[in-house]
PDB file of C-alpha atoms and ligand atoms in Angstrom:
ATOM      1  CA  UNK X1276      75.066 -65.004 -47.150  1.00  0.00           C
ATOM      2  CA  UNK X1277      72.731 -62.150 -46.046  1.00  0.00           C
ATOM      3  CA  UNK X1278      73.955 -61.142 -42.370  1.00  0.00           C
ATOM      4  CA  UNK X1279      70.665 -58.499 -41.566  1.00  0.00           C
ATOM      5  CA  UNK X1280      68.025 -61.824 -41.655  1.00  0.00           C
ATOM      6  CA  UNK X1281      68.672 -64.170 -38.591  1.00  0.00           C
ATOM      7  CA  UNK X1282      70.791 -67.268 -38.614  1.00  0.00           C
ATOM      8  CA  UNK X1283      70.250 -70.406 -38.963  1.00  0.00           C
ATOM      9  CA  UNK X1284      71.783 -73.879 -39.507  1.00  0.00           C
ATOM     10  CA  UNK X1285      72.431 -73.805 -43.204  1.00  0.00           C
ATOM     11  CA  UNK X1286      74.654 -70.716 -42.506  1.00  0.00           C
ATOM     12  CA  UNK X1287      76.190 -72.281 -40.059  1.00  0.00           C
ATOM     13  CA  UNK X1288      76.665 -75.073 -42.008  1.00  0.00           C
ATOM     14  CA  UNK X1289      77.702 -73.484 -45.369  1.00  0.00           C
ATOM     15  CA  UNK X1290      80.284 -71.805 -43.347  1.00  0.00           C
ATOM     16  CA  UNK X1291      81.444 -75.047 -41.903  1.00  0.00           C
ATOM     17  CA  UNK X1292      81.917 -76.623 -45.528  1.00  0.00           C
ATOM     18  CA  UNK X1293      83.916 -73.210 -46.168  1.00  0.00           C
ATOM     19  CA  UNK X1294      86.498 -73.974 -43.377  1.00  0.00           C
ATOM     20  CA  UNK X1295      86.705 -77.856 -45.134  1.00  0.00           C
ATOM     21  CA  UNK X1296      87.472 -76.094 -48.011  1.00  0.00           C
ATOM     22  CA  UNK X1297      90.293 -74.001 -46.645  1.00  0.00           C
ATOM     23  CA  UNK X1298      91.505 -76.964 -44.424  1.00  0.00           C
ATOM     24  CA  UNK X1299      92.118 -78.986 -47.226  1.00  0.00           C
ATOM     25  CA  UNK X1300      94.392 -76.030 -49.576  1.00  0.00           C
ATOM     26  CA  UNK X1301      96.065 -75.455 -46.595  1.00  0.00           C
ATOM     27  CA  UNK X1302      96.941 -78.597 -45.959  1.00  0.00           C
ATOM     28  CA  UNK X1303      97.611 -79.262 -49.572  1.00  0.00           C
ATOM     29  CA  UNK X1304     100.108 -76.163 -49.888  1.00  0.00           C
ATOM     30  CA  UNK X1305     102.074 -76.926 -46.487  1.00  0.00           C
ATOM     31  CA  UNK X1306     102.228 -80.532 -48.265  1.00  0.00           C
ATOM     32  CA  UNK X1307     103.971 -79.329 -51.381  1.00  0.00           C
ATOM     33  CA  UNK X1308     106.134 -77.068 -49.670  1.00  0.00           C
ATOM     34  CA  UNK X1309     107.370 -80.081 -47.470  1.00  0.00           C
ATOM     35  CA  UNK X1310     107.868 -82.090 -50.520  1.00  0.00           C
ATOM     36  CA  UNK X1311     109.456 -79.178 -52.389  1.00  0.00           C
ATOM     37  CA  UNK X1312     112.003 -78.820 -49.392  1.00  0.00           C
ATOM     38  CA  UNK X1313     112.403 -82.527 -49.218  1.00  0.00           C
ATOM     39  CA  UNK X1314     113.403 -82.984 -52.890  1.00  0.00           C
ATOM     40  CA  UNK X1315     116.028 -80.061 -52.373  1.00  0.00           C
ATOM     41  CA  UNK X1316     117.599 -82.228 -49.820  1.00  0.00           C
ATOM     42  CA  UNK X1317     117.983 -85.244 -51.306  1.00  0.00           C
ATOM     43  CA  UNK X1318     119.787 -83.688 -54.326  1.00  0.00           C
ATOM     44  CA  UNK X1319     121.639 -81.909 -51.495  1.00  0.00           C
ATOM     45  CA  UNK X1320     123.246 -79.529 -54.279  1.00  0.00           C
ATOM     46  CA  UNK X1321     126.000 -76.810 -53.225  1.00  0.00           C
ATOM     47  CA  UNK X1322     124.429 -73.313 -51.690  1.00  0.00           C
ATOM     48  CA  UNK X1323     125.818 -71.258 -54.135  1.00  0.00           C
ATOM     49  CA  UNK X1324     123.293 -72.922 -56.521  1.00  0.00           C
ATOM     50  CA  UNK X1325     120.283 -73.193 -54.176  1.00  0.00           C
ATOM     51  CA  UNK X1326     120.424 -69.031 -53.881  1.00  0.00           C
ATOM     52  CA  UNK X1327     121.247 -68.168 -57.350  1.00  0.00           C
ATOM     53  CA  UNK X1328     120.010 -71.348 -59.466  1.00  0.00           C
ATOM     54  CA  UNK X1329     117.105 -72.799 -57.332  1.00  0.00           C
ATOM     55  CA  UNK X1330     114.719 -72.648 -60.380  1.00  0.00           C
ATOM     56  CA  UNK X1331     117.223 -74.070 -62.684  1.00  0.00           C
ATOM     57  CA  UNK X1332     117.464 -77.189 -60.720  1.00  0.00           C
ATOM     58  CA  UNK X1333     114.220 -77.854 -59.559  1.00  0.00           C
ATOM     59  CA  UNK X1334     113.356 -77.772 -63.295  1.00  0.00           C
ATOM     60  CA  UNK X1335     116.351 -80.440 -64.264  1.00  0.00           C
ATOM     61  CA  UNK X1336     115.818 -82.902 -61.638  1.00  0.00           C
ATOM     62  CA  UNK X1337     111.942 -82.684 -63.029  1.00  0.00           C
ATOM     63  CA  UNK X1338     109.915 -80.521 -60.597  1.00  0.00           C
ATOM     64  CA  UNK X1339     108.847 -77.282 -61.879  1.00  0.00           C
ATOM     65  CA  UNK X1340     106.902 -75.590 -58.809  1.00  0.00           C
ATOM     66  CA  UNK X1341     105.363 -72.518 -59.441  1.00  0.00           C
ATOM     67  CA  UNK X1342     105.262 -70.635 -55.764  1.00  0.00           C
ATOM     68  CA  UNK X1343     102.330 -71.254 -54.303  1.00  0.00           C
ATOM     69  CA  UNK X1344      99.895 -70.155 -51.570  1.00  0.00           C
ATOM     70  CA  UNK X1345      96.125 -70.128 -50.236  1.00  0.00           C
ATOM     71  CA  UNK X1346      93.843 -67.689 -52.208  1.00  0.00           C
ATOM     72  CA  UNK X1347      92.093 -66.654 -48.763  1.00  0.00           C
ATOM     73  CA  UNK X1348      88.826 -64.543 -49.950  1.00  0.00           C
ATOM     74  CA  UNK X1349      88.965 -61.217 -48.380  1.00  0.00           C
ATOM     75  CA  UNK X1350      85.497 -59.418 -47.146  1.00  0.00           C
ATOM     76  CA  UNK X1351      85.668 -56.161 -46.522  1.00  0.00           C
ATOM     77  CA  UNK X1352      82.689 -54.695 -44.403  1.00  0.00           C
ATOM     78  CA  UNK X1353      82.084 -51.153 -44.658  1.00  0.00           C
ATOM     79  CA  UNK X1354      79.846 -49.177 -42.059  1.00  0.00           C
ATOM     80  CA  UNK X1355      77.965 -45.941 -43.389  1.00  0.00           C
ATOM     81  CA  UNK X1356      76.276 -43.618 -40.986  1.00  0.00           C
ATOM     82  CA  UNK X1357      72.415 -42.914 -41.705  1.00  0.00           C
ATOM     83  CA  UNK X1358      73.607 -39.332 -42.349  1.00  0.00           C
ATOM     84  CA  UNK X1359      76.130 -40.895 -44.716  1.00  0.00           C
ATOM     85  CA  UNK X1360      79.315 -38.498 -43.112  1.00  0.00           C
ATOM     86  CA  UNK X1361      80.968 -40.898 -41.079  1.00  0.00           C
ATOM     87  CA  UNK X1362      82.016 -44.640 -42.230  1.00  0.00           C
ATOM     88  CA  UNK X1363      84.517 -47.404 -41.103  1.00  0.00           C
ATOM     89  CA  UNK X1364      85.869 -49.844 -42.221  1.00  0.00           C
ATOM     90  CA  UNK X1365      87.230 -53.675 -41.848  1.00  0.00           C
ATOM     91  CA  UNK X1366      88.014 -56.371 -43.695  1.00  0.00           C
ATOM     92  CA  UNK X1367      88.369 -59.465 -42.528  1.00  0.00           C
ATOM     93  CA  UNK X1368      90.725 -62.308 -43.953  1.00  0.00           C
ATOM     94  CA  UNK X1369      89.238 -66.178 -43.862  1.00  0.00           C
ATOM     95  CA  UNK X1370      91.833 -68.463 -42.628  1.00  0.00           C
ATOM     96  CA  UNK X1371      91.420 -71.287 -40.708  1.00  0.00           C
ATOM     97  CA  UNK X1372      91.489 -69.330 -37.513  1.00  0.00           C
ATOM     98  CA  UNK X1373      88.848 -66.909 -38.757  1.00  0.00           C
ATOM     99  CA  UNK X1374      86.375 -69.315 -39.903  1.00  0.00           C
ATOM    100  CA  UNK X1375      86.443 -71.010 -36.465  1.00  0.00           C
ATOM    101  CA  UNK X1376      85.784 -68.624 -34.708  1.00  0.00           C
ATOM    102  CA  UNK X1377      83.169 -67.315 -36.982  1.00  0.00           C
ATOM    103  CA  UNK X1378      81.667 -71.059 -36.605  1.00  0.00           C
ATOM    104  CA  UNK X1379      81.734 -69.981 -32.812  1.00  0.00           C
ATOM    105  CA  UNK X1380      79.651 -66.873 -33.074  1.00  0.00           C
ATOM    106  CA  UNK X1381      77.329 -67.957 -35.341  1.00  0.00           C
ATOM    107  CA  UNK X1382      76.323 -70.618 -33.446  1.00  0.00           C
ATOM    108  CA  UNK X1383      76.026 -68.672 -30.385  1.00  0.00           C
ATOM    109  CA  UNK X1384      73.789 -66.547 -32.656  1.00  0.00           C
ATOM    110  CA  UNK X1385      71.594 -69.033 -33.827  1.00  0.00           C
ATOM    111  CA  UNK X1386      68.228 -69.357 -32.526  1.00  0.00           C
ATOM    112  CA  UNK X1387      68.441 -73.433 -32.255  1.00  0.00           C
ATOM    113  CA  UNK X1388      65.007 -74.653 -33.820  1.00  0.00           C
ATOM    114  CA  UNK X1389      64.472 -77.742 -31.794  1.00  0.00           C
ATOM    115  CA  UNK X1390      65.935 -79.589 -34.269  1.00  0.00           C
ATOM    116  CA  UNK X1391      68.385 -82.843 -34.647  1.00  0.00           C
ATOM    117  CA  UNK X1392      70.832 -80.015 -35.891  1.00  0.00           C
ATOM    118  CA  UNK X1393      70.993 -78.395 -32.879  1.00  0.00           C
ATOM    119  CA  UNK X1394      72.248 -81.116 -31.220  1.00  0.00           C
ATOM    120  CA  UNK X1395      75.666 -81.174 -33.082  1.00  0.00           C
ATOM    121  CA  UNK X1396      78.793 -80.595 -32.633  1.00  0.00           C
ATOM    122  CA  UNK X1397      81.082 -77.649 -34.595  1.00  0.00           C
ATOM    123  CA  UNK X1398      82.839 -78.319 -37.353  1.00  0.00           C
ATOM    124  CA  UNK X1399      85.978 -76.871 -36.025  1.00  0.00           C
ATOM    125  CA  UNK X1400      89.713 -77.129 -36.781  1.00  0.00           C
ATOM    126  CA  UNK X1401      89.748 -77.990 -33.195  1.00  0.00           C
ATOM    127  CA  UNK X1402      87.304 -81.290 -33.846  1.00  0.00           C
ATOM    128  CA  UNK X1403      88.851 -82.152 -37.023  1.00  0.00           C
ATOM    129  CA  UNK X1404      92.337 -82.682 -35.144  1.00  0.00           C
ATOM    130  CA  UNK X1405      89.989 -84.409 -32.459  1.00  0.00           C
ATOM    131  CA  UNK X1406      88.760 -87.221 -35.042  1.00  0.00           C
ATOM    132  CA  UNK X1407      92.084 -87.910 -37.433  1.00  0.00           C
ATOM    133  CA  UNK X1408      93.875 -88.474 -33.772  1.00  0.00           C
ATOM    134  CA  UNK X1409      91.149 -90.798 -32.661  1.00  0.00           C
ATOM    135  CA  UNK X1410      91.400 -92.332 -35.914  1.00  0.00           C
ATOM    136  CA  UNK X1411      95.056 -93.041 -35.240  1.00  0.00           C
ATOM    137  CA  UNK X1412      95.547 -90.908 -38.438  1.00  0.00           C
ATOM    138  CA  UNK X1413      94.547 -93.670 -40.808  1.00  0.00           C
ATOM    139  CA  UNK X1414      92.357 -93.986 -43.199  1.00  0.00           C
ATOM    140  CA  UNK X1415      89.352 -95.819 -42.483  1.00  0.00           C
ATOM    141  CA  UNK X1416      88.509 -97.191 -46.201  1.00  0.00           C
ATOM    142  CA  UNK X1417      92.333 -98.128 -47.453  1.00  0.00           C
ATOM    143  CA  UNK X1418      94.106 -98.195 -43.681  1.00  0.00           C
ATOM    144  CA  UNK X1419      97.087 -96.074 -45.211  1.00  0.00           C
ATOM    145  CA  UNK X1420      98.422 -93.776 -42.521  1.00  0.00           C
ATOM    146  CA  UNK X1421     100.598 -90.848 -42.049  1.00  0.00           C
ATOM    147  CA  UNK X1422     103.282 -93.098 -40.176  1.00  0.00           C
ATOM    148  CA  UNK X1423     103.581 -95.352 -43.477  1.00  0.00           C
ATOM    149  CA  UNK X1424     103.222 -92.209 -45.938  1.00  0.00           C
ATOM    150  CA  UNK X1425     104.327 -88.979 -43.764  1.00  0.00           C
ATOM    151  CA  UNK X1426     103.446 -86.488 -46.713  1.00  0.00           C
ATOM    152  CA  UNK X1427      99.518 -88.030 -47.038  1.00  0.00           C
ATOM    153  CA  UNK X1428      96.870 -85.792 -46.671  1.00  0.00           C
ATOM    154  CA  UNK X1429      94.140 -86.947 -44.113  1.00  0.00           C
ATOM    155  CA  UNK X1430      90.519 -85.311 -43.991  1.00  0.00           C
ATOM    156  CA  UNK X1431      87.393 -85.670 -42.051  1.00  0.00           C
ATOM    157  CA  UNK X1432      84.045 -87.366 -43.602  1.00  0.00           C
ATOM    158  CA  UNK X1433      80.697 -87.293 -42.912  1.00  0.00           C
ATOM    159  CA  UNK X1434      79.682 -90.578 -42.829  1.00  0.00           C
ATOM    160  CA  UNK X1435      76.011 -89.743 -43.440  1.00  0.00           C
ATOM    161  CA  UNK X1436      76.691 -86.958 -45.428  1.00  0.00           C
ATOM    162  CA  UNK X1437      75.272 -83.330 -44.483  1.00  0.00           C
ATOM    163  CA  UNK X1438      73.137 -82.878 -47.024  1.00  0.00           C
ATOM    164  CA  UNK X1439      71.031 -86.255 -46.054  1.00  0.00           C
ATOM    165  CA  UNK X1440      70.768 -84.934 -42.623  1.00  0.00           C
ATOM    166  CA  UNK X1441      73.892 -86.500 -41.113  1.00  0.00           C
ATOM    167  CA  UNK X1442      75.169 -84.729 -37.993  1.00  0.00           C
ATOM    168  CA  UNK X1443      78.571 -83.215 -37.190  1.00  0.00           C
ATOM    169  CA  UNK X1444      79.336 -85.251 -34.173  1.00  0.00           C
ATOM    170  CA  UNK X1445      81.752 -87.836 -34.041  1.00  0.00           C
ATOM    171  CA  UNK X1446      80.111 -90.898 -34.354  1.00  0.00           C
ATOM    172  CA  UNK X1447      78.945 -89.337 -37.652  1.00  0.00           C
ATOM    173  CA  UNK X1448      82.739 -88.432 -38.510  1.00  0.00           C
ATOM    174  CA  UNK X1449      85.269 -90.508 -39.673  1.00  0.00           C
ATOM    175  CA  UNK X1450      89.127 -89.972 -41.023  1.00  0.00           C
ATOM    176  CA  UNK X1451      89.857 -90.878 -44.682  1.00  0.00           C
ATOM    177  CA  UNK X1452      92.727 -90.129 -46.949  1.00  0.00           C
ATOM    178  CA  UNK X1453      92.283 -87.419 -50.087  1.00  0.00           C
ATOM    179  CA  UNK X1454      91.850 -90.390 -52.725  1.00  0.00           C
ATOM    180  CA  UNK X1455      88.931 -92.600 -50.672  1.00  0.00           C
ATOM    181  CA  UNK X1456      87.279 -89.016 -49.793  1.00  0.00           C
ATOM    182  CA  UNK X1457      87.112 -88.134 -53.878  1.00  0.00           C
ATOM    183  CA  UNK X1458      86.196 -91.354 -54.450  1.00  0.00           C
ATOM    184  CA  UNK X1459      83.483 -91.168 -51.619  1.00  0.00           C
ATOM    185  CA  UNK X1460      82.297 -88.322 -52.995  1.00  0.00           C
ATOM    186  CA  UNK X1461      81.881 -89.230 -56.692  1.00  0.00           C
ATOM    187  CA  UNK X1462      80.009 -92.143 -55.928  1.00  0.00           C
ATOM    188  CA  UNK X1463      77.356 -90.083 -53.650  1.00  0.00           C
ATOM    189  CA  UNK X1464      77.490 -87.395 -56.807  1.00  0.00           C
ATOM    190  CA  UNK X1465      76.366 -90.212 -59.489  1.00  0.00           C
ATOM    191  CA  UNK X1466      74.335 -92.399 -57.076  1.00  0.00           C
ATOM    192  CA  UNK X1467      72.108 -88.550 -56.805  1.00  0.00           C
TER     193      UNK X1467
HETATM  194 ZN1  LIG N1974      92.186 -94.163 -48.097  1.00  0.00          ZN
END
């Protein structure tokens, strides 16, 4: 993404897909690390072997979990004076939290064409949490929901997807569990 030519919607929107991205390994890691500590409790085994054995046993009852967490890409942005003797430096970490409010800026940033696109809403952690509770956190294709399966992962859909000019704005949005959204997507992949 080149930062010194002006905004537009594609950034915005590339950056959008981003924070999808990152949703979804977050919410894939927190979901193995609740499963991990549910498994330990059902075996329930003595403390003594939880602190000195924990790999041991997680390997015999069958789960081998390698520890886990969310590669979050790092930019560093680095600020050279035109005389070249002074500099700074930042870097910036892109979590959940930074991408939204990077969605925020840019879009305050943007010069709106007078486009459809300009008349959307953000793709924000914020709206997703919006849609899956309107959606009674169920899945609109296969009506499986978190009540029936607490450790499923929900995400939020474009209906008309955004590359065939569907809008972020919930009419356009819908909640679907990880398998329908892969299988959603495969079909759109071969049917192009
Ligand atoms: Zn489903």
């Amino acid at each position: 993404m080149n930062l010194s030519r002006h905004l537009n919607e594609e950034d915005l929107a590339e950056v959008e897909s981003l924070g999808d991205g990152i949703t979804r390994l977050e919410d894939a890691v927190a979901n193995l690390q609740q499963r991990e500590a549910g498994i330990t409790q059902m075996v329930n085994p003595p403390k003594f072997v939880l602190e000195h054995y924990s790999d041991e046993l997680m390997k015999h009852v069958g789960v081998e979990l390698s520890p886990i967490s969310v590669p979050y890409p790092v930019y560093t942005f680095e600020y050279v004076s035109a005389g070249g003797n002074s500099g700074q430096r930042s870097s910036v970490t892109l979590n959940r939290q930074t991408i939204d409010v990077l969605i925020e800026t840019m879009s305050q940033k943007i010069k709106w064409r007078k486009s459809a696109a300009g008349q959307r809403a953000l793709m924000t952690t914020t709206l997703r949490n919006m849609i899956k509770t309107r959606d009674n956190h169920t899945c609109r294709y296969c009506s499986i929901s978190l009540s029936a399966e607490p450790h499923l992962l929900l995400e939020v859909d474009h209906i008309m997807p955004v590359s065939k000019g569907g809008l972020t704005a919930p009419e356009n949005l819908q909640t679907l569990c990880w398998r329908c959204n892969r299988t959603k997507s495969n079909r759109i992949i071969a049917a192009g």
